[in-house]
Amino acid sequence: MKTIQIGFTISVLAFLLGCSKSSIDETWEGLKFPAHFPPPVYEMKDNPVTKAGFELGKKIFYDPILSKNNTISCGSCHIQSSAFTHHGHDLSHGINDQLGKRNALPIQNLLWQTSFFWDGGVHNIDLISLNPIQNPVEMDEDPQQVLLKLKNHAEYPALFKKAFGTEEINTARFLQALSQFMAMLISSNSKYDQYKRGELSLSAEEMEGLQIFKSKCSHCHAGELFTDNSFRNNRLSSQFNFDKGRYEISLIPSDIGKFKVPSLRNITLTAPYMHHGQIGTLEGVLDHYALNVKNSSTLDSSLISNQGLGINLDAQEKKRIVSFLNTLTDETFIKNTHFSE
Ligand code: HEC
Ligand code: HEC
C-alpha cells in the first residue's frame, strides 16, 4: 500500500514538474545564436531580448488591435505552422479581404538579414512593423492610433512596465518589443542542421541533392542561411510592369525585375513560391529554372550560358534536389509553443 502511495506521489510530482517544464519561465534561455551559423548582422545589443520584452512582443504580434478595424494581426498573414508565412495564399489577404501585391515572406532568422522585404525596402529590423501597419491593404492603421489603443488597454501598460521599466508606451518601445519577439524566431534544427552538427547522416539521395544544389544553386542561395542577401533576376516573366522589385526602392534601371534571393529554410512549408506566388510546387520551381527562364537585360548572368538560358537539370537531378530541400524543414521551429499565440 505504502509503495503504491509513494509511487503515486512520485508520478504526481513528475507530472507537475513535466508541466512546469513546458512553461516559458523554466525553459527561457534567451537569445542564442546557433554555433554553425555565421555571426548575425544584428546582435540586439541596443535592444537586448528579455523574457518580458519577448512576451510583450508576442502579444502585440498576435493582437488584431494593430489594424484599423481590429480584425487583422501580424499572425493572420504569418502563421507559425507554415514558418510564419500566409500558407495557401499566393498574394496575402489583409484588411477587408483586400489583396496585397506580393507573397508573404517567412519570419525566421531575421537577425542574419541585411535588409527586409522582397525589394529590400527596409534596412532596420525595428522599422519592419511600420510597413504592414500603415499599408492600406494590410492593416491600414495609423501607428499613433495603435499607441493610443495600447495606452487605453487594460493589460498593456503593465506589460510595458515589465519589459521597459515604466508604463510609458511610445513608438520606439512598441517596435522594439516586436523586434524582440521576431529576433527569437530562429530556425536551426532541421534534418540538415542535425547533419551539419554531426548528429545524423543524410540519405544517399539527399546527399546527392546537396551536391547538385552546391554546384547549381548555392552561388545565390548561399551558406547556412541559403541566401547571399543580394537582389537578382531569375526571370519569372518577360514583363515587370506589375512589380519592378528592387528598382522600386533604388530607382536604378538595372535593378528592374530583381528580387531578394530568399532563404530556402522551411521551403516545403511556404508554398506557393516566388515574390508573386506564381509557382505552386518545388517541382514547378525546378521546371522553371530548367525550362522557363526568359531573357531580359537584367537577367542574372549566371543563368545565361552557351547551352542557353536557365540551369541545366535532368529529371533525376530535380528529384534529388527536392529530396535535399525536404531536409530543410524544421519541425521544432513550427511546433515551439513559446512562439505560438
Ligand atoms: C496582410 C498580410 C500581412 C500582415 C497583416 C503582415 N504582414 Fe508581414 N509580410 C506580408 C507580405 C506580403 C510580406 C512581403 C512584402 C514585401 O516583400 O513587399 C511581408 C513581409 C514581412 C517581413 C519580412 C521578412 C523578410 O525576410 O524580409 C517581416 C519581418 C514581416 N512581414 C513582419 C510582420 C509584422 C511584424 C506584422 C505586424 C505588425 C506583419 N508582418 C503583418 C504580409 C503581411
Ligand atoms: C541567379 C541566382 C539564383 C540561382 C542560381 C538560383 N536561385 Fe532560386 N531564387 C533566386 C531569386 C532571386 C529568387 C526569388 C525570385 C522572385 O521571387 O522573383 C529565388 C527563388 C527560389 C525559390 C522560391 C523561394 C520562395 O520562398 O518563394 C526556390 C524554391 C528556389 N529559388 C530554389 C532554387 C534552386 C533549387 C536552385 C538551383 C537549381 C536555385 N534556386 C537557383 C535566385 C537564384
CSV table of C-alpha atoms and ligand atoms in Angstrom, one decimal:
chain,number,residue,atom,x,y,z
A,1,MET,CA,0.0,0.0,0.0
A,2,LYS,CA,2.8,2.4,1.1
A,3,THR,CA,4.8,1.7,-2.1
A,4,ILE,CA,1.8,2.3,-4.2
A,5,GLN,CA,1.3,5.6,-2.4
A,6,ILE,CA,4.9,6.7,-2.8
A,7,GLY,CA,4.7,5.6,-6.5
A,8,PHE,CA,1.6,7.7,-6.9
A,9,THR,CA,3.2,10.7,-5.2
A,10,ILE,CA,6.3,10.4,-7.4
A,11,SER,CA,4.2,10.3,-10.6
A,12,VAL,CA,2.1,13.3,-9.5
A,13,LEU,CA,5.4,15.2,-8.8
A,14,ALA,CA,6.8,14.1,-12.1
A,15,PHE,CA,3.7,15.2,-13.8
A,16,LEU,CA,3.8,18.6,-12.1
A,17,LEU,CA,7.5,19.0,-12.9
A,18,GLY,CA,6.7,18.0,-16.5
A,19,CYS,CA,4.1,20.7,-16.7
A,20,SER,CA,6.2,23.5,-15.3
A,21,LYS,CA,9.0,22.5,-17.7
A,22,SER,CA,6.9,23.4,-20.6
A,23,SER,CA,6.2,26.9,-19.2
A,24,ILE,CA,8.3,29.6,-20.6
A,25,ASP,CA,9.8,30.5,-17.2
A,26,GLU,CA,11.5,27.2,-16.9
A,27,THR,CA,12.8,26.9,-20.4
A,28,TRP,CA,13.6,30.5,-21.2
A,29,GLU,CA,17.2,30.6,-22.5
A,30,GLY,CA,17.2,34.0,-24.0
A,31,LEU,CA,18.7,34.8,-27.4
A,32,LYS,CA,21.2,32.2,-28.6
A,33,PHE,CA,23.0,32.1,-31.9
A,34,PRO,CA,23.4,28.6,-33.5
A,35,ALA,CA,27.1,27.6,-33.5
A,36,HIS,CA,27.0,26.5,-37.1
A,37,PHE,CA,25.5,29.9,-38.4
A,38,PRO,CA,27.8,32.8,-39.3
A,39,PRO,CA,27.8,35.8,-37.0
A,40,PRO,CA,24.5,37.6,-37.1
A,41,VAL,CA,24.0,41.0,-38.7
A,42,TYR,CA,22.0,42.2,-35.7
A,43,GLU,CA,23.2,41.2,-32.2
A,44,MET,CA,20.4,43.0,-30.5
A,45,LYS,CA,22.9,44.9,-28.3
A,46,ASP,CA,20.8,48.1,-28.4
A,47,ASN,CA,17.6,46.2,-27.7
A,48,PRO,CA,18.6,43.2,-25.6
A,49,VAL,CA,16.0,40.5,-25.7
A,50,THR,CA,14.4,39.9,-22.3
A,51,LYS,CA,11.7,37.4,-21.4
A,52,ALA,CA,9.3,40.2,-20.6
A,53,GLY,CA,10.1,42.1,-23.8
A,54,PHE,CA,9.7,38.9,-25.9
A,55,GLU,CA,6.3,38.1,-24.3
A,56,LEU,CA,5.1,41.7,-24.9
A,57,GLY,CA,6.3,41.5,-28.5
A,58,LYS,CA,4.5,38.2,-28.9
A,59,LYS,CA,1.2,39.5,-27.5
A,60,ILE,CA,1.5,42.5,-29.9
A,61,PHE,CA,2.3,40.3,-32.8
A,62,TYR,CA,-0.9,38.2,-32.3
A,63,ASP,CA,-3.2,41.2,-31.5
A,64,PRO,CA,-5.6,42.4,-34.2
A,65,ILE,CA,-5.7,45.7,-32.3
A,66,LEU,CA,-2.9,46.8,-34.7
A,67,SER,CA,-5.3,47.0,-37.6
A,68,LYS,CA,-7.8,49.8,-38.3
A,69,ASN,CA,-10.9,47.6,-37.7
A,70,ASN,CA,-9.3,45.3,-35.1
A,71,THR,CA,-9.5,42.2,-37.4
A,72,ILE,CA,-6.0,41.6,-38.7
A,73,SER,CA,-2.9,40.7,-36.6
A,74,CYS,CA,0.6,40.1,-37.8
A,75,GLY,CA,-0.1,36.5,-37.1
A,76,SER,CA,-3.0,36.5,-39.6
A,77,CYS,CA,-0.6,36.5,-42.5
A,78,HIS,CA,2.4,35.0,-40.7
A,79,ILE,CA,1.3,31.6,-39.5
A,80,GLN,CA,3.7,29.5,-37.4
A,81,SER,CA,2.8,26.1,-38.9
A,82,SER,CA,3.9,27.4,-42.3
A,83,ALA,CA,7.1,29.0,-41.0
A,84,PHE,CA,5.3,32.3,-40.4
A,85,THR,CA,4.0,32.7,-44.0
A,86,HIS,CA,0.5,33.0,-45.3
A,87,HIS,CA,0.1,29.4,-46.5
A,88,GLY,CA,-2.2,28.8,-49.4
A,89,HIS,CA,-2.3,32.4,-50.5
A,90,ASP,CA,-0.2,33.4,-53.5
A,91,LEU,CA,-0.8,37.1,-52.6
A,92,SER,CA,-1.5,37.9,-48.9
A,93,HIS,CA,-5.0,38.9,-47.8
A,94,GLY,CA,-5.3,41.9,-45.5
A,95,ILE,CA,-7.9,44.1,-44.1
A,96,ASN,CA,-11.5,43.8,-45.6
A,97,ASP,CA,-10.1,40.8,-47.6
A,98,GLN,CA,-8.0,43.1,-49.8
A,99,LEU,CA,-5.3,41.6,-51.9
A,100,GLY,CA,-1.7,42.6,-51.5
A,101,LYS,CA,0.7,42.5,-54.4
A,102,ARG,CA,3.3,40.1,-53.0
A,103,ASN,CA,3.6,36.7,-51.4
A,104,ALA,CA,4.2,36.8,-47.7
A,105,LEU,CA,7.8,36.1,-46.6
A,106,PRO,CA,8.6,33.8,-43.7
A,107,ILE,CA,9.7,35.3,-40.4
A,108,GLN,CA,12.7,33.4,-39.5
A,109,ASN,CA,16.4,34.1,-38.8
A,110,LEU,CA,15.8,37.8,-39.4
A,111,LEU,CA,19.0,38.7,-37.4
A,112,TRP,CA,21.1,37.3,-40.3
A,113,GLN,CA,19.5,39.5,-43.0
A,114,THR,CA,21.0,42.8,-44.2
A,115,SER,CA,17.6,44.0,-45.5
A,116,PHE,CA,13.9,43.1,-45.4
A,117,PHE,CA,11.0,42.5,-47.8
A,118,TRP,CA,11.3,41.2,-51.4
A,119,ASP,CA,12.7,44.5,-52.6
A,120,GLY,CA,14.9,45.2,-49.5
A,121,GLY,CA,13.0,48.3,-48.8
A,122,VAL,CA,13.7,48.3,-45.1
A,123,HIS,CA,17.2,48.1,-43.6
A,124,ASN,CA,16.5,48.3,-40.0
A,125,ILE,CA,14.8,45.4,-38.1
A,126,ASP,CA,13.0,47.9,-35.9
A,127,LEU,CA,11.3,49.6,-38.8
A,128,ILE,CA,9.8,46.5,-40.4
A,129,SER,CA,6.5,46.7,-38.5
A,130,LEU,CA,5.5,50.2,-39.5
A,131,ASN,CA,5.1,49.0,-43.1
A,132,PRO,CA,2.3,46.4,-42.7
A,133,ILE,CA,0.5,48.6,-40.1
A,134,GLN,CA,0.3,51.6,-42.5
A,135,ASN,CA,-0.2,49.6,-45.7
A,136,PRO,CA,-3.8,50.3,-46.8
A,137,VAL,CA,-4.3,46.7,-48.0
A,138,GLU,CA,-2.7,45.0,-44.9
A,139,MET,CA,-3.6,46.7,-41.6
A,140,ASP,CA,-4.4,50.3,-42.8
A,141,GLU,CA,-3.8,51.9,-39.4
A,142,ASP,CA,-2.0,55.0,-38.2
A,143,PRO,CA,0.8,53.9,-35.8
A,144,GLN,CA,-0.2,56.8,-33.4
A,145,GLN,CA,-3.7,55.3,-33.2
A,146,VAL,CA,-2.2,51.9,-32.3
A,147,LEU,CA,-0.3,53.5,-29.5
A,148,LEU,CA,-3.5,55.2,-28.2
A,149,LYS,CA,-5.3,51.8,-28.3
A,150,LEU,CA,-2.4,50.2,-26.4
A,151,LYS,CA,-2.4,53.0,-23.8
A,152,ASN,CA,-6.1,52.6,-23.1
A,153,HIS,CA,-5.9,48.9,-22.9
A,154,ALA,CA,-6.4,47.0,-19.6
A,155,GLU,CA,-3.2,45.0,-19.8
A,156,TYR,CA,-0.6,46.7,-22.0
A,157,PRO,CA,0.6,49.5,-19.6
A,158,ALA,CA,1.7,46.9,-17.0
A,159,LEU,CA,3.3,44.7,-19.7
A,160,PHE,CA,5.4,47.7,-21.0
A,161,LYS,CA,6.4,48.4,-17.4
A,162,LYS,CA,7.6,44.8,-17.0
A,163,ALA,CA,9.5,45.0,-20.2
A,164,PHE,CA,10.9,48.5,-20.2
A,165,GLY,CA,10.7,49.7,-16.5
A,166,THR,CA,7.9,52.2,-16.8
A,167,GLU,CA,4.4,52.2,-18.2
A,168,GLU,CA,5.3,54.6,-21.0
A,169,ILE,CA,4.1,53.4,-24.4
A,170,ASN,CA,5.9,55.0,-27.3
A,171,THR,CA,6.8,54.1,-30.8
A,172,ALA,CA,10.3,53.0,-30.0
A,173,ARG,CA,9.3,50.6,-27.3
A,174,PHE,CA,6.4,49.3,-29.3
A,175,LEU,CA,8.7,48.5,-32.3
A,176,GLN,CA,11.5,47.2,-30.0
A,177,ALA,CA,9.1,44.7,-28.4
A,178,LEU,CA,8.1,43.4,-31.8
A,179,SER,CA,11.7,43.1,-32.8
A,180,GLN,CA,12.5,41.1,-29.6
A,181,PHE,CA,9.8,38.6,-30.4
A,182,MET,CA,10.9,38.3,-34.1
A,183,ALA,CA,14.6,38.1,-33.1
A,184,MET,CA,13.8,34.9,-31.2
A,185,LEU,CA,12.3,33.2,-34.3
A,186,ILE,CA,15.4,31.3,-35.1
A,187,SER,CA,15.1,28.1,-37.2
A,188,SER,CA,18.2,25.9,-36.9
A,189,ASN,CA,17.0,22.4,-36.1
A,190,SER,CA,16.1,20.9,-39.5
A,191,LYS,CA,17.4,17.5,-40.5
A,192,TYR,CA,20.1,19.4,-42.5
A,193,ASP,CA,21.2,21.2,-39.3
A,194,GLN,CA,21.3,17.9,-37.4
A,195,TYR,CA,23.5,16.6,-40.2
A,196,LYS,CA,25.7,19.7,-40.0
A,197,ARG,CA,26.1,19.2,-36.3
A,198,GLY,CA,27.1,15.6,-36.9
A,199,GLU,CA,24.1,14.2,-35.2
A,200,LEU,CA,22.8,12.1,-38.1
A,201,SER,CA,23.7,11.4,-41.7
A,202,LEU,CA,21.6,12.3,-44.8
A,203,SER,CA,20.4,9.5,-47.1
A,204,ALA,CA,22.3,8.9,-50.3
A,205,GLU,CA,19.7,10.7,-52.4
A,206,GLU,CA,19.7,13.7,-50.0
A,207,MET,CA,23.5,13.9,-50.2
A,208,GLU,CA,23.4,13.8,-54.0
A,209,GLY,CA,20.8,16.5,-53.9
A,210,LEU,CA,23.0,18.6,-51.7
A,211,GLN,CA,26.0,18.2,-54.0
A,212,ILE,CA,23.9,19.2,-57.1
A,213,PHE,CA,22.5,22.1,-55.1
A,214,LYS,CA,26.0,23.3,-54.2
A,215,SER,CA,27.1,23.3,-57.8
A,216,LYS,CA,24.0,24.7,-59.4
A,217,CYS,CA,22.1,26.9,-56.8
A,218,SER,CA,24.4,27.9,-54.0
A,219,HIS,CA,26.1,30.9,-55.7
A,220,CYS,CA,22.8,32.7,-55.0
A,221,HIS,CA,21.2,30.6,-52.2
A,222,ALA,CA,24.5,30.7,-50.3
A,223,GLY,CA,25.8,29.5,-47.0
A,224,GLU,CA,23.8,28.3,-43.9
A,225,LEU,CA,21.1,30.8,-44.5
A,226,PHE,CA,20.7,29.8,-48.1
A,227,THR,CA,20.9,33.4,-49.4
A,228,ASP,CA,23.7,35.8,-50.2
A,229,ASN,CA,21.4,38.7,-49.3
A,230,SER,CA,21.6,40.0,-52.8
A,231,PHE,CA,18.9,41.0,-55.3
A,232,ARG,CA,18.7,39.1,-58.6
A,233,ASN,CA,16.5,38.5,-61.5
A,234,ASN,CA,15.8,34.8,-62.1
A,235,ARG,CA,13.3,35.8,-64.7
A,236,LEU,CA,9.9,34.5,-64.0
A,237,SER,CA,8.3,36.6,-66.7
A,238,SER,CA,9.4,38.8,-69.5
A,239,GLN,CA,7.3,41.7,-68.2
A,240,PHE,CA,7.8,43.6,-64.9
A,241,ASN,CA,5.1,46.2,-65.3
A,242,PHE,CA,3.2,45.0,-62.2
A,243,ASP,CA,6.1,44.8,-59.8
A,244,LYS,CA,9.6,46.1,-60.6
A,245,GLY,CA,11.1,44.7,-57.4
A,246,ARG,CA,14.4,46.3,-56.2
A,247,TYR,CA,14.0,49.1,-58.7
A,248,GLU,CA,11.0,50.4,-56.7
A,249,ILE,CA,13.5,51.2,-53.9
A,250,SER,CA,16.7,52.1,-55.7
A,251,LEU,CA,15.2,53.7,-58.9
A,252,ILE,CA,18.3,52.3,-60.7
A,253,PRO,CA,17.2,50.9,-64.1
A,254,SER,CA,19.5,47.9,-63.9
A,255,ASP,CA,17.5,46.8,-60.8
A,256,ILE,CA,14.2,46.3,-62.7
A,257,GLY,CA,13.0,42.8,-62.0
A,258,LYS,CA,15.5,42.0,-59.3
A,259,PHE,CA,14.1,40.5,-56.1
A,260,LYS,CA,15.7,39.3,-52.8
A,261,VAL,CA,17.3,35.9,-53.0
A,262,PRO,CA,15.1,34.2,-50.4
A,263,SER,CA,16.4,31.7,-47.8
A,264,LEU,CA,15.3,28.2,-48.6
A,265,ARG,CA,14.9,27.1,-45.0
A,266,ASN,CA,11.5,25.5,-44.3
A,267,ILE,CA,10.8,25.8,-48.0
A,268,THR,CA,8.4,22.8,-48.0
A,269,LEU,CA,6.1,24.7,-45.7
A,270,THR,CA,6.0,28.0,-47.5
A,271,ALA,CA,4.3,27.3,-50.9
A,272,PRO,CA,3.3,29.0,-53.1
A,273,TYR,CA,6.7,30.3,-54.2
A,274,MET,CA,8.4,33.4,-55.6
A,275,HIS,CA,7.5,37.1,-54.9
A,276,HIS,CA,4.2,36.8,-56.7
A,277,GLY,CA,3.4,33.3,-55.5
A,278,GLN,CA,3.3,32.2,-59.2
A,279,ILE,CA,4.7,28.7,-58.7
A,280,GLY,CA,2.8,26.1,-56.6
A,281,THR,CA,5.3,23.3,-56.0
A,282,LEU,CA,9.1,22.8,-55.7
A,283,GLU,CA,9.0,20.6,-58.8
A,284,GLY,CA,7.4,23.6,-60.6
A,285,VAL,CA,10.3,25.8,-59.3
A,286,LEU,CA,12.9,23.4,-60.7
A,287,ASP,CA,11.0,23.2,-64.1
A,288,HIS,CA,11.2,27.0,-64.1
A,289,TYR,CA,14.9,27.0,-63.7
A,290,ALA,CA,15.4,24.2,-66.2
A,291,LEU,CA,12.9,25.2,-68.9
A,292,ASN,CA,11.2,28.6,-68.5
A,293,VAL,CA,13.8,31.2,-67.7
A,294,LYS,CA,13.2,34.2,-70.0
A,295,ASN,CA,15.7,36.6,-71.3
A,296,SER,CA,15.9,40.3,-70.3
A,297,SER,CA,18.5,42.9,-69.9
A,298,THR,CA,18.7,42.4,-66.1
A,299,LEU,CA,18.6,38.5,-66.1
A,300,ASP,CA,21.3,37.2,-63.8
A,301,SER,CA,24.4,36.5,-65.8
A,302,SER,CA,24.8,33.1,-64.1
A,303,LEU,CA,21.6,32.0,-65.8
A,304,ILE,CA,23.0,32.6,-69.2
A,305,SER,CA,25.4,30.1,-70.8
A,306,ASN,CA,26.4,28.6,-74.2
A,307,GLN,CA,23.7,26.0,-73.7
A,308,GLY,CA,21.0,28.6,-73.4
A,309,LEU,CA,19.1,30.2,-70.5
A,310,GLY,CA,18.5,28.8,-67.1
A,311,ILE,CA,20.0,25.9,-65.2
A,312,ASN,CA,20.8,22.5,-66.8
A,313,LEU,CA,18.8,19.9,-64.8
A,314,ASP,CA,17.6,16.4,-65.8
A,315,ALA,CA,14.7,14.6,-64.1
A,316,GLN,CA,17.0,12.7,-61.7
A,317,GLU,CA,18.8,15.8,-60.6
A,318,LYS,CA,15.5,17.6,-60.0
A,319,LYS,CA,14.2,14.7,-57.8
A,320,ARG,CA,17.5,14.7,-55.8
A,321,ILE,CA,17.4,18.4,-55.2
A,322,VAL,CA,13.8,18.2,-53.9
A,323,SER,CA,14.9,15.4,-51.5
A,324,PHE,CA,17.6,17.7,-50.3
A,325,LEU,CA,15.2,20.7,-49.9
A,326,ASN,CA,13.0,18.5,-47.8
A,327,THR,CA,15.8,18.2,-45.2
A,328,LEU,CA,15.5,22.0,-44.6
A,329,THR,CA,12.2,21.6,-42.7
A,330,ASP,CA,12.4,22.4,-39.0
A,331,GLU,CA,9.6,20.8,-37.1
A,332,THR,CA,10.8,22.1,-33.7
A,333,PHE,CA,10.5,25.6,-35.0
A,334,ILE,CA,6.9,25.3,-36.2
A,335,LYS,CA,5.9,23.4,-33.0
A,336,ASN,CA,7.7,25.6,-30.5
A,337,THR,CA,4.9,26.6,-28.1
A,338,HIS,CA,6.9,29.7,-27.0
A,339,PHE,CA,6.2,31.2,-30.4
A,340,SER,CA,2.5,30.2,-30.5
A,341,GLU,CA,-0.4,32.5,-30.0
B,1,HEC,C1,-2.0,41.3,-44.9
B,1,HEC,C2,-0.9,40.3,-44.6
B,1,HEC,C3,0.2,40.8,-43.7
B,1,HEC,C4,0.1,41.3,-42.5
B,1,HEC,C5,-1.1,41.7,-41.7
B,1,HEC,C6,1.5,41.5,-42.0
B,1,HEC,N1,2.4,41.0,-43.0
B,1,HEC,FE1,4.4,40.9,-42.8
B,1,HEC,N2,4.5,40.4,-44.8
B,1,HEC,C7,3.4,40.3,-45.6
B,1,HEC,C8,3.9,40.3,-47.0
B,1,HEC,C9,3.1,40.1,-48.3
B,1,HEC,C10,5.3,40.4,-47.0
B,1,HEC,C11,6.3,40.6,-48.2
B,1,HEC,C12,6.1,42.0,-48.6
B,1,HEC,C13,7.1,42.5,-49.5
B,1,HEC,O1,8.2,42.0,-49.6
B,1,HEC,O2,6.9,43.6,-50.1
B,1,HEC,C14,5.7,40.5,-45.5
B,1,HEC,C15,7.0,40.6,-45.1
B,1,HEC,C16,7.3,40.7,-43.7
B,1,HEC,C17,8.6,40.6,-43.2
B,1,HEC,C18,9.9,40.5,-44.0
B,1,HEC,C19,10.6,39.2,-43.9
B,1,HEC,C20,11.9,39.2,-44.7
B,1,HEC,O3,12.5,38.2,-44.8
B,1,HEC,O4,12.2,40.2,-45.4
B,1,HEC,C21,8.5,40.7,-41.8
B,1,HEC,C22,9.6,40.6,-40.8
B,1,HEC,C23,7.1,40.8,-41.5
B,1,HEC,N3,6.4,40.8,-42.7
B,1,HEC,C24,6.6,41.1,-40.2
B,1,HEC,C25,5.3,41.5,-40.0
B,1,HEC,C26,4.8,42.1,-38.7
B,1,HEC,C27,5.6,42.3,-37.5
B,1,HEC,C28,3.5,42.4,-38.9
B,1,HEC,C29,2.5,43.0,-37.9
B,1,HEC,C30,2.9,44.3,-37.5
B,1,HEC,C31,3.1,41.9,-40.3
B,1,HEC,N4,4.3,41.4,-40.9
B,1,HEC,C32,1.9,42.0,-40.8
B,1,HEC,C33,2.1,40.2,-45.3
B,1,HEC,C34,1.6,40.6,-44.1
B,2,HEC,C1,20.8,33.7,-60.1
B,2,HEC,C2,20.6,33.4,-58.7
B,2,HEC,C3,19.8,32.2,-58.4
B,2,HEC,C4,20.1,30.9,-58.7
B,2,HEC,C5,21.3,30.3,-59.4
B,2,HEC,C6,19.0,30.1,-58.1
B,2,HEC,N1,18.1,30.9,-57.5
B,2,HEC,FE1,16.4,30.3,-56.6
B,2,HEC,N2,15.8,32.2,-56.3
B,2,HEC,C7,16.6,33.3,-56.7
B,2,HEC,C8,15.8,34.5,-56.6
B,2,HEC,C9,16.2,36.0,-56.9
B,2,HEC,C10,14.5,34.1,-56.1
B,2,HEC,C11,13.3,35.0,-55.9
B,2,HEC,C12,12.7,35.4,-57.2
B,2,HEC,C13,11.4,36.1,-57.2
B,2,HEC,O1,10.6,35.8,-56.4
B,2,HEC,O2,11.2,36.9,-58.1
B,2,HEC,C14,14.6,32.6,-56.0
B,2,HEC,C15,13.6,31.8,-55.5
B,2,HEC,C16,13.7,30.5,-55.3
B,2,HEC,C17,12.7,29.7,-54.7
B,2,HEC,C18,11.3,30.2,-54.1
B,2,HEC,C19,11.6,30.7,-52.7
B,2,HEC,C20,10.3,31.3,-52.0
B,2,HEC,O3,10.4,31.5,-50.8
B,2,HEC,O4,9.4,31.5,-52.7
B,2,HEC,C21,13.1,28.4,-54.6
B,2,HEC,C22,12.5,27.2,-54.0
B,2,HEC,C23,14.4,28.4,-55.3
B,2,HEC,N3,14.7,29.7,-55.7
B,2,HEC,C24,15.3,27.3,-55.4
B,2,HEC,C25,16.4,27.3,-56.2
B,2,HEC,C26,17.1,26.1,-56.6
B,2,HEC,C27,16.8,24.7,-56.1
B,2,HEC,C28,18.1,26.5,-57.4
B,2,HEC,C29,19.1,25.6,-58.1
B,2,HEC,C30,18.5,24.7,-59.1
B,2,HEC,C31,18.1,27.9,-57.5
B,2,HEC,N4,17.0,28.4,-56.7
B,2,HEC,C32,19.0,28.7,-58.2
B,2,HEC,C33,17.9,33.3,-57.2
B,2,HEC,C34,18.5,32.2,-57.6
